[in-house]
Coordinates of C-alpha atoms in Angstrom, one line a residue:
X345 CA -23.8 22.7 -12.6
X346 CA -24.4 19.5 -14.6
X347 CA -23.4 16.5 -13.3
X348 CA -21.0 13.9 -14.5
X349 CA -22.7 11.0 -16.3
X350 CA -21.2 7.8 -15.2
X351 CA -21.9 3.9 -16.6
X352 CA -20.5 0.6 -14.7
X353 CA -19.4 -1.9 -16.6
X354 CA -19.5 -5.4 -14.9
X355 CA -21.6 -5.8 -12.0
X356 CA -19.7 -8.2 -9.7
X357 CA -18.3 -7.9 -6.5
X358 CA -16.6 -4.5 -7.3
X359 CA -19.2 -2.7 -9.6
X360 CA -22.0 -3.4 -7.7
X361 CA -20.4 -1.3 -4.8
X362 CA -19.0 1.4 -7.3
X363 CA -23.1 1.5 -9.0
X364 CA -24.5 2.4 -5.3
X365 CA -21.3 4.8 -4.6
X366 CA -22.3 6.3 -7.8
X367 CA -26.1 6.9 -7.1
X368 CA -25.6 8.5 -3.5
X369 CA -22.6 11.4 -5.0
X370 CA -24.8 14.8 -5.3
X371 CA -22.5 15.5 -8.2
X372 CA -22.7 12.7 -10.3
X373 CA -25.5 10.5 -12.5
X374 CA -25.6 6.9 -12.8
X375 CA -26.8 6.3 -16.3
X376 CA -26.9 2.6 -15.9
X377 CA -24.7 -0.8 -15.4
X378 CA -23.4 -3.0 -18.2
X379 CA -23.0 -7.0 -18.2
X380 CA -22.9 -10.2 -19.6
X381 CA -24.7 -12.3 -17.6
X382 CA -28.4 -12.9 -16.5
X383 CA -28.3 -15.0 -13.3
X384 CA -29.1 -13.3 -10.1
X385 CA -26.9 -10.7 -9.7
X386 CA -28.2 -8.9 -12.9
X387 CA -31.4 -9.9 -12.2
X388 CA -31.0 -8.5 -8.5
X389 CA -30.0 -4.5 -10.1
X390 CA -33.4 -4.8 -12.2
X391 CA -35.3 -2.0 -11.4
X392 CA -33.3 -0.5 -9.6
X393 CA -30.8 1.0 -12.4
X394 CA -30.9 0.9 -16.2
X395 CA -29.4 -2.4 -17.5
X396 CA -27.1 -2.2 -20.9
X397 CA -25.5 -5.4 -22.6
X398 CA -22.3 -5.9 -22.9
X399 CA -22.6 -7.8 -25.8
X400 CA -25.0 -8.2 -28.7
X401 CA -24.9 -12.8 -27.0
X402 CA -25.9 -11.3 -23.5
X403 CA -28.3 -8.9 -25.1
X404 CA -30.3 -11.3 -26.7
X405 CA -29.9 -13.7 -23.3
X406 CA -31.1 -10.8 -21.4
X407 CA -34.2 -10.8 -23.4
X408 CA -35.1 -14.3 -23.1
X409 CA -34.3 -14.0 -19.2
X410 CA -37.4 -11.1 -19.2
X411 CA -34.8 -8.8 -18.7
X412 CA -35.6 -4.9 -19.4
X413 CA -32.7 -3.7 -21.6
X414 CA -31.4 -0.2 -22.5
X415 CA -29.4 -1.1 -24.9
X416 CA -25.8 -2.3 -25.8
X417 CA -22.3 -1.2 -24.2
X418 CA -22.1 1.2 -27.3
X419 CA -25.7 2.8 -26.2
X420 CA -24.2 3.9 -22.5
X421 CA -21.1 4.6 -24.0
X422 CA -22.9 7.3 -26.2
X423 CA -24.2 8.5 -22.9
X424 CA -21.6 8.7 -20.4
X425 CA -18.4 11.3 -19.2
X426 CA -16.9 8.3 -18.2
X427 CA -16.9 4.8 -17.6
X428 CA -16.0 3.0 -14.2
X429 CA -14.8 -1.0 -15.6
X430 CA -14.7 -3.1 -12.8
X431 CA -15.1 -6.6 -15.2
X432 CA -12.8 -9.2 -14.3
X433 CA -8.6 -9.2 -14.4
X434 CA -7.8 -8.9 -18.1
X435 CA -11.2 -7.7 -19.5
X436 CA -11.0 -4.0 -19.0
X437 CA -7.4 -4.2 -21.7
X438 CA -9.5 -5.9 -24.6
X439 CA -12.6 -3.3 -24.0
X440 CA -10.2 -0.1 -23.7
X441 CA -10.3 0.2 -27.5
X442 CA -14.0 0.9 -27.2
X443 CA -14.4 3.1 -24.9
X444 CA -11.2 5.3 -26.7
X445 CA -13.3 5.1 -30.0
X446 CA -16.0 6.3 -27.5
X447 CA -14.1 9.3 -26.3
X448 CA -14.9 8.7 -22.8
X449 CA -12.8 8.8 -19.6
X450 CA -12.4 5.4 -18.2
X451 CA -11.1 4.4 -14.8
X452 CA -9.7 0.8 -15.1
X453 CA -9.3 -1.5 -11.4
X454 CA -6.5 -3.4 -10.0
X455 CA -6.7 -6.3 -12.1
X456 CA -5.4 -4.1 -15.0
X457 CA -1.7 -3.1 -15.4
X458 CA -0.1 0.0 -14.9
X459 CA 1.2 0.2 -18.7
X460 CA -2.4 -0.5 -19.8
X461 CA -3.4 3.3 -18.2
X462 CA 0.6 4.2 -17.4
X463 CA -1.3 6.1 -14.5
X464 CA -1.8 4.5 -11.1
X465 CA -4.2 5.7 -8.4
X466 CA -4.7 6.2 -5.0
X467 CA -6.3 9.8 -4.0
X468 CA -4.6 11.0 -1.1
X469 CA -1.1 9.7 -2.7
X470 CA -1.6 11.3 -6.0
X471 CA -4.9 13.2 -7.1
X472 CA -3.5 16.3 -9.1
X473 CA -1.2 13.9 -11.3
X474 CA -4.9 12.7 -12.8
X475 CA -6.7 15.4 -13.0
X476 CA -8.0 16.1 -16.6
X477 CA -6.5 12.3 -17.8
X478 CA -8.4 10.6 -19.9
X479 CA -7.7 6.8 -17.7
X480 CA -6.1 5.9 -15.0
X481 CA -6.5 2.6 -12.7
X482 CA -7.4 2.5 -9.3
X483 CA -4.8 -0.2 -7.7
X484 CA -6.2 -3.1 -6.1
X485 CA -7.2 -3.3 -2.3
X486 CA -3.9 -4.2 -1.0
X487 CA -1.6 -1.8 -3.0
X488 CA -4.6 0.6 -1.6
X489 CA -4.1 0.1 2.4
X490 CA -0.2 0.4 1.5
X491 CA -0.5 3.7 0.1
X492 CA -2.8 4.6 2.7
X493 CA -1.2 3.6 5.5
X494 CA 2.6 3.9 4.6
X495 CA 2.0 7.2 2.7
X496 CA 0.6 8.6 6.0
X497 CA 3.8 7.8 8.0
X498 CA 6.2 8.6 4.8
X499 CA 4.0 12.2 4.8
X500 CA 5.3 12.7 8.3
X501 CA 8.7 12.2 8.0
X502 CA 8.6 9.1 9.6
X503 CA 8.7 6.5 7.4
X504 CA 12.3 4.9 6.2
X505 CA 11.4 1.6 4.7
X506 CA 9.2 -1.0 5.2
X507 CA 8.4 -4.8 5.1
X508 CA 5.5 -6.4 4.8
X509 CA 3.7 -9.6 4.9
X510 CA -0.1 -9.9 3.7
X511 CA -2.0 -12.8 4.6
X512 CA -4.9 -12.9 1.4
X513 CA -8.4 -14.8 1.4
X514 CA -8.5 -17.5 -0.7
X515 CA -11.4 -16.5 -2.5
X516 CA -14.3 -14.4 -2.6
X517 CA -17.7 -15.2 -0.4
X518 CA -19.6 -15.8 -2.5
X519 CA -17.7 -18.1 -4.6
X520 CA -16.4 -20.2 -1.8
X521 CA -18.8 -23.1 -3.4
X522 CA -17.1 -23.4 -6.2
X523 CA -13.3 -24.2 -4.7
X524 CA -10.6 -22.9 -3.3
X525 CA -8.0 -23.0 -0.8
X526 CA -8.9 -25.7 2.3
X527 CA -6.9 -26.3 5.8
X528 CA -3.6 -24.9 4.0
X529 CA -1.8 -21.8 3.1
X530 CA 0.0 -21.0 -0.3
X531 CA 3.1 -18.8 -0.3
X532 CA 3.1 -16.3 -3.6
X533 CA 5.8 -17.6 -5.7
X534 CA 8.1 -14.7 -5.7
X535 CA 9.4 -12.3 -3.2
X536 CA 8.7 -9.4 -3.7
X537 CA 5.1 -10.2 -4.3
X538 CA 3.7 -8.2 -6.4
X539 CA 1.9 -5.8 -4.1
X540 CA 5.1 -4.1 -3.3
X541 CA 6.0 -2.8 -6.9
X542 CA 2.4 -1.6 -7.3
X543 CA 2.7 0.7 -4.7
X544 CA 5.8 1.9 -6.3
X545 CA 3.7 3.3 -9.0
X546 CA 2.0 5.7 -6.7
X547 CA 4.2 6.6 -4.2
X548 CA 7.7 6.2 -6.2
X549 CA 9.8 6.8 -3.3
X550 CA 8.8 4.3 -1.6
X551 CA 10.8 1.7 0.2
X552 CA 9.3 -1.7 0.6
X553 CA 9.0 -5.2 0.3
X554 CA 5.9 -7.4 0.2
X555 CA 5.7 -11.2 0.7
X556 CA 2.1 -13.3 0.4
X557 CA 0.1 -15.9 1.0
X558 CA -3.2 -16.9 0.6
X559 CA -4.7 -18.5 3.9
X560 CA -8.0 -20.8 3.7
X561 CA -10.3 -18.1 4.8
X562 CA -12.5 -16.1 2.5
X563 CA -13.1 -13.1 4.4
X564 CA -10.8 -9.9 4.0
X565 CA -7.0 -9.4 4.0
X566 CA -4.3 -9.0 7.1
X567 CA -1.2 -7.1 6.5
X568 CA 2.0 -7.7 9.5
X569 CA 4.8 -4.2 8.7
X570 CA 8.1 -4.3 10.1
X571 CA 8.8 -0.3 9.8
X572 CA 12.0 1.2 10.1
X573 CA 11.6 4.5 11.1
X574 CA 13.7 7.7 10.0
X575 CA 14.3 8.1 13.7
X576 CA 13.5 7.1 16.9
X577 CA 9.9 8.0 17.7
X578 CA 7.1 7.6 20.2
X579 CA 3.9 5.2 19.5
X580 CA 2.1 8.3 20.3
X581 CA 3.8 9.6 17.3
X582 CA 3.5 6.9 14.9
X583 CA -0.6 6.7 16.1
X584 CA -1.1 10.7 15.9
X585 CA 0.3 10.4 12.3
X586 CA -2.1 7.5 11.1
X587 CA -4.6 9.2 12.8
X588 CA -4.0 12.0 10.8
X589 CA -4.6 10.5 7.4
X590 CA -8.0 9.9 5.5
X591 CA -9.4 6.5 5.3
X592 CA -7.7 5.1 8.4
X593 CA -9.6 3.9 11.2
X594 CA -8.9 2.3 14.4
X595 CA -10.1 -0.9 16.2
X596 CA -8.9 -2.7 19.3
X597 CA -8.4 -6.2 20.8
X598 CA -9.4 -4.6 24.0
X599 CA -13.4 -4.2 22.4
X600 CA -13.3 -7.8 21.7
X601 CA -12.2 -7.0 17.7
X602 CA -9.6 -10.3 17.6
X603 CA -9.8 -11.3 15.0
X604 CA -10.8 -10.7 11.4
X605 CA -14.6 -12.4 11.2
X606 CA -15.2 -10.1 14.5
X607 CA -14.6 -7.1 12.2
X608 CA -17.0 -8.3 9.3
X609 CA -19.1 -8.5 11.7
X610 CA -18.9 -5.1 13.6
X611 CA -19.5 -3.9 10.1
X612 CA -22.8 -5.4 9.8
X613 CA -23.7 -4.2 13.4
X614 CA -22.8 -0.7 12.4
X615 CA -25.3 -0.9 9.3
X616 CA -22.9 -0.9 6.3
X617 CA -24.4 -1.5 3.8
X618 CA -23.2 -5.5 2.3
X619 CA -21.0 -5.0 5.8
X620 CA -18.6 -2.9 3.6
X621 CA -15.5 -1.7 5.1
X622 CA -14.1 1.1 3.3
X623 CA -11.1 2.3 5.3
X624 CA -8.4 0.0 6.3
X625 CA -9.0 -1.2 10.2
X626 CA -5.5 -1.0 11.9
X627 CA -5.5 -2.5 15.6
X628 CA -4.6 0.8 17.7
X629 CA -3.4 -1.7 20.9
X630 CA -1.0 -3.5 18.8
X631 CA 0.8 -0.7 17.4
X632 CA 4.4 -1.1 18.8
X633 CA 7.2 1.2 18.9
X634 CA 11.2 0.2 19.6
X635 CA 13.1 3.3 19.0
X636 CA 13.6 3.5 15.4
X637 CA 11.2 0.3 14.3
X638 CA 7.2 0.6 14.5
X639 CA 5.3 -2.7 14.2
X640 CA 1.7 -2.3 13.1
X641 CA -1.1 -5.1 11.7
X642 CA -4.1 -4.1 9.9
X643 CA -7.0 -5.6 7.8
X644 CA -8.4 -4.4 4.7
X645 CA -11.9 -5.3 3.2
X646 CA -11.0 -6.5 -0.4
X647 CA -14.5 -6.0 -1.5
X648 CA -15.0 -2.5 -0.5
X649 CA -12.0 -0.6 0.2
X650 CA -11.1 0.5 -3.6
X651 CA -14.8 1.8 -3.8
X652 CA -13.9 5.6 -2.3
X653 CA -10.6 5.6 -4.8
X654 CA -12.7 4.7 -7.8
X655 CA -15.3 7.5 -7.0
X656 CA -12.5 10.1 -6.5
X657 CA -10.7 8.7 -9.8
X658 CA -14.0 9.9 -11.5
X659 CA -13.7 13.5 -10.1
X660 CA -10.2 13.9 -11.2
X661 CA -10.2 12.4 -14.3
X662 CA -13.4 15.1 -15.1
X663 CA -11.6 17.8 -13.1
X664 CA -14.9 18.5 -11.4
X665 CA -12.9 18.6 -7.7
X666 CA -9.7 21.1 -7.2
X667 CA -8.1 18.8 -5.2
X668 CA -8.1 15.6 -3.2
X669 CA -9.5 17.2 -0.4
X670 CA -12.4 18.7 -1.8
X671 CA -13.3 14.8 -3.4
X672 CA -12.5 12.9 -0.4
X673 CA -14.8 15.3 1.7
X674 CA -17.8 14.6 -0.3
X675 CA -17.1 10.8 -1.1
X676 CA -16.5 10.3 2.5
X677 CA -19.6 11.9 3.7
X678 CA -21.6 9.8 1.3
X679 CA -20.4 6.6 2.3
X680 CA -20.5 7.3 6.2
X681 CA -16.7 7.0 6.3
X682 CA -15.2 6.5 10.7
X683 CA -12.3 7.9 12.1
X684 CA -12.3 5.4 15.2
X685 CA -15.0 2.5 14.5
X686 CA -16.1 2.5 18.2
X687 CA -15.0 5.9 19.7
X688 CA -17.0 9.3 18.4
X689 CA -15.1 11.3 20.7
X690 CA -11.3 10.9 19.0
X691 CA -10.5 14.1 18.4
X692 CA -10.1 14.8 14.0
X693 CA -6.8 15.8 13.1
X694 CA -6.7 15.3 9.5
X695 CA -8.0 19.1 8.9
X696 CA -7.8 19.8 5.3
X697 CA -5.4 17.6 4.1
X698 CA -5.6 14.6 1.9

């Protein structure tokens, strides 16, 4: 069986992570990364994958940097199934219109709207509905732990509705130098924030309500729910059900994980590679139960977490896995997805199910 030729356009934060994601899959072939700039991170991927200009400006900078280049966009465009565009909010819209005229399959991020695809994606929530599309957009890391972790208790009957406040990093690390958000906190400007709708677009049903800030911190996201149940349950019941869902794993105050640097952290010490954190890390001695109202907190690695998602979106979009299942399997085997970061003994009880 051949295997599905994939380019990444944009190598930042996100397509740097989807590029590696790419290259370990057993069914799939990176054909090479497209940019626009020739600094270090371009110059850091040099050698190890084929480099493609965005543009003919950045293929002619490229050359005068001593880059090696394959070619233009067009070039890997004439050489891909489909094309993974993790460049910056707004950018993936204007290129669309090339990679249609390219008759690829294209799997936009979170930055993107919905109407720009009019297919949102998560893969446990809603695989089938984007099998054999030619886009969709995987939604951003936020709307992703939502899914993941609401969807799981709305899947067991649990779920009623929910209300949520996120707490977002200022920035990204590594471009805390250049500003950001100091010994302060900024409310969004709107309840709902916006988090809340997206969602919606995967899981319709959905009840909810989101409200953010962004905190002067530059390291991951934290997420507080106020759950009301369908009826009253047991926090055995609310923990069995999470613990039954893909891509949800478990950490504890009680190992010394307080707060949200000791997780980045624990992910270094575990050997991720970059420290990535792919599943969202909900504190399992928090978790509180009042009858009919669950309390939870989690945190979710805004760098990695949409990685898995955009590697599934690649295998439904070419229809080369029957189901989520079968995709989440192999993705999470490559990537060395947990269950429990610091307990091997938990016993699995997601069995075949998405």
């Amino acid at each position: 069986m051949s295997k599905i030729r994939v380019g990444v356009n944009g190598y930042g934060v996100i397509g740097k992570r989807v590029a590696d994601a790419v290259a370990l899959q057993p069914d799939m072939e990176l054909v090479g990364i497209a940019d626009v700039v020739t600094d270090w991170r371009i110059q850091s991927a040099a050698g190890r994958f084929p480099l493609f200009a965005s543009t003919d400006e950045a293929r002619e900078a490229m050359g005068r940097a001593g880059l090696s280049v394959a070619g233009g966009l067009d070039d890997m465009l004439g050489q891909v199934d489909v094309i993974a565009d993790t460049t910056p909010k707004r950018v993936a819209a204007v290129n669309l219109p090339r990679y249609r005229e390219a008759g690829v399959k294209v799997v936009l991020q979170g930055g993107e709207s919905h109407e720009t695809t009019g297919h949102s994606f998560v893969a446990q929530a809603n695989f089938d509905s984007a099998l054999g599309r030619e886009m969709t957009r995987v939604v951003s890391c936020n709307t992703t732990s939502i899914v993941r972790v609401l969807g799981a208790l709305q899947d067991a009957g649990l779920l009623g509705k929910a209300r949520g406040v996120l707490i977002r990093r200022a920035t990204d690390p590594w471009e805390s130098h250049l500003g950001g958000i100091m010994n302060t906190m900024v409310p969004e400007s709107k309840i709902p924030s916006h988090q809340g709708p997206d969602a919606q677009t995967v899981l319709p049903g959905l009840d909810l309500v989101t409200i953010a800030a962004k905190g002067a911190h530059t390291q991951t996201h934290n997420h507080y729910w106020t759950l009301q149940l369908t009826r009253p349950a047991s926090r055995e019941e609310v923990i069995a059900a999470l613990r039954a869902a893909p891509r949800v794993a478990f950490i504890r105050m009680a190992d010394g994980l307080v707060a949200l640097n000791s997780t980045v952290e624990l992910m270094k010490d575990l050997g991720r590679t970059r420290g990535d954190m792919w599943e969202v890390a909900v504190w399992e001695d928090l978790v509180t139960v009042q009858g009919d109202e669950a309390f939870l907190t989690y945190q979710v690695d805004n760098e990695a977490i949409v990685v898995p998602e955009t590697i599934d979106a690649i295998r439904a979009l070419t229809e080369t896995a029957p189901d989520a299942a079968f995709s989440m399997k192999i993705t999470d085997s490559t990537l060395g997805m947990r269950q429990d970061f610091l307990t091997e003994n938990v016993p699995d009880l997601r069995g075949d199910r998405p």
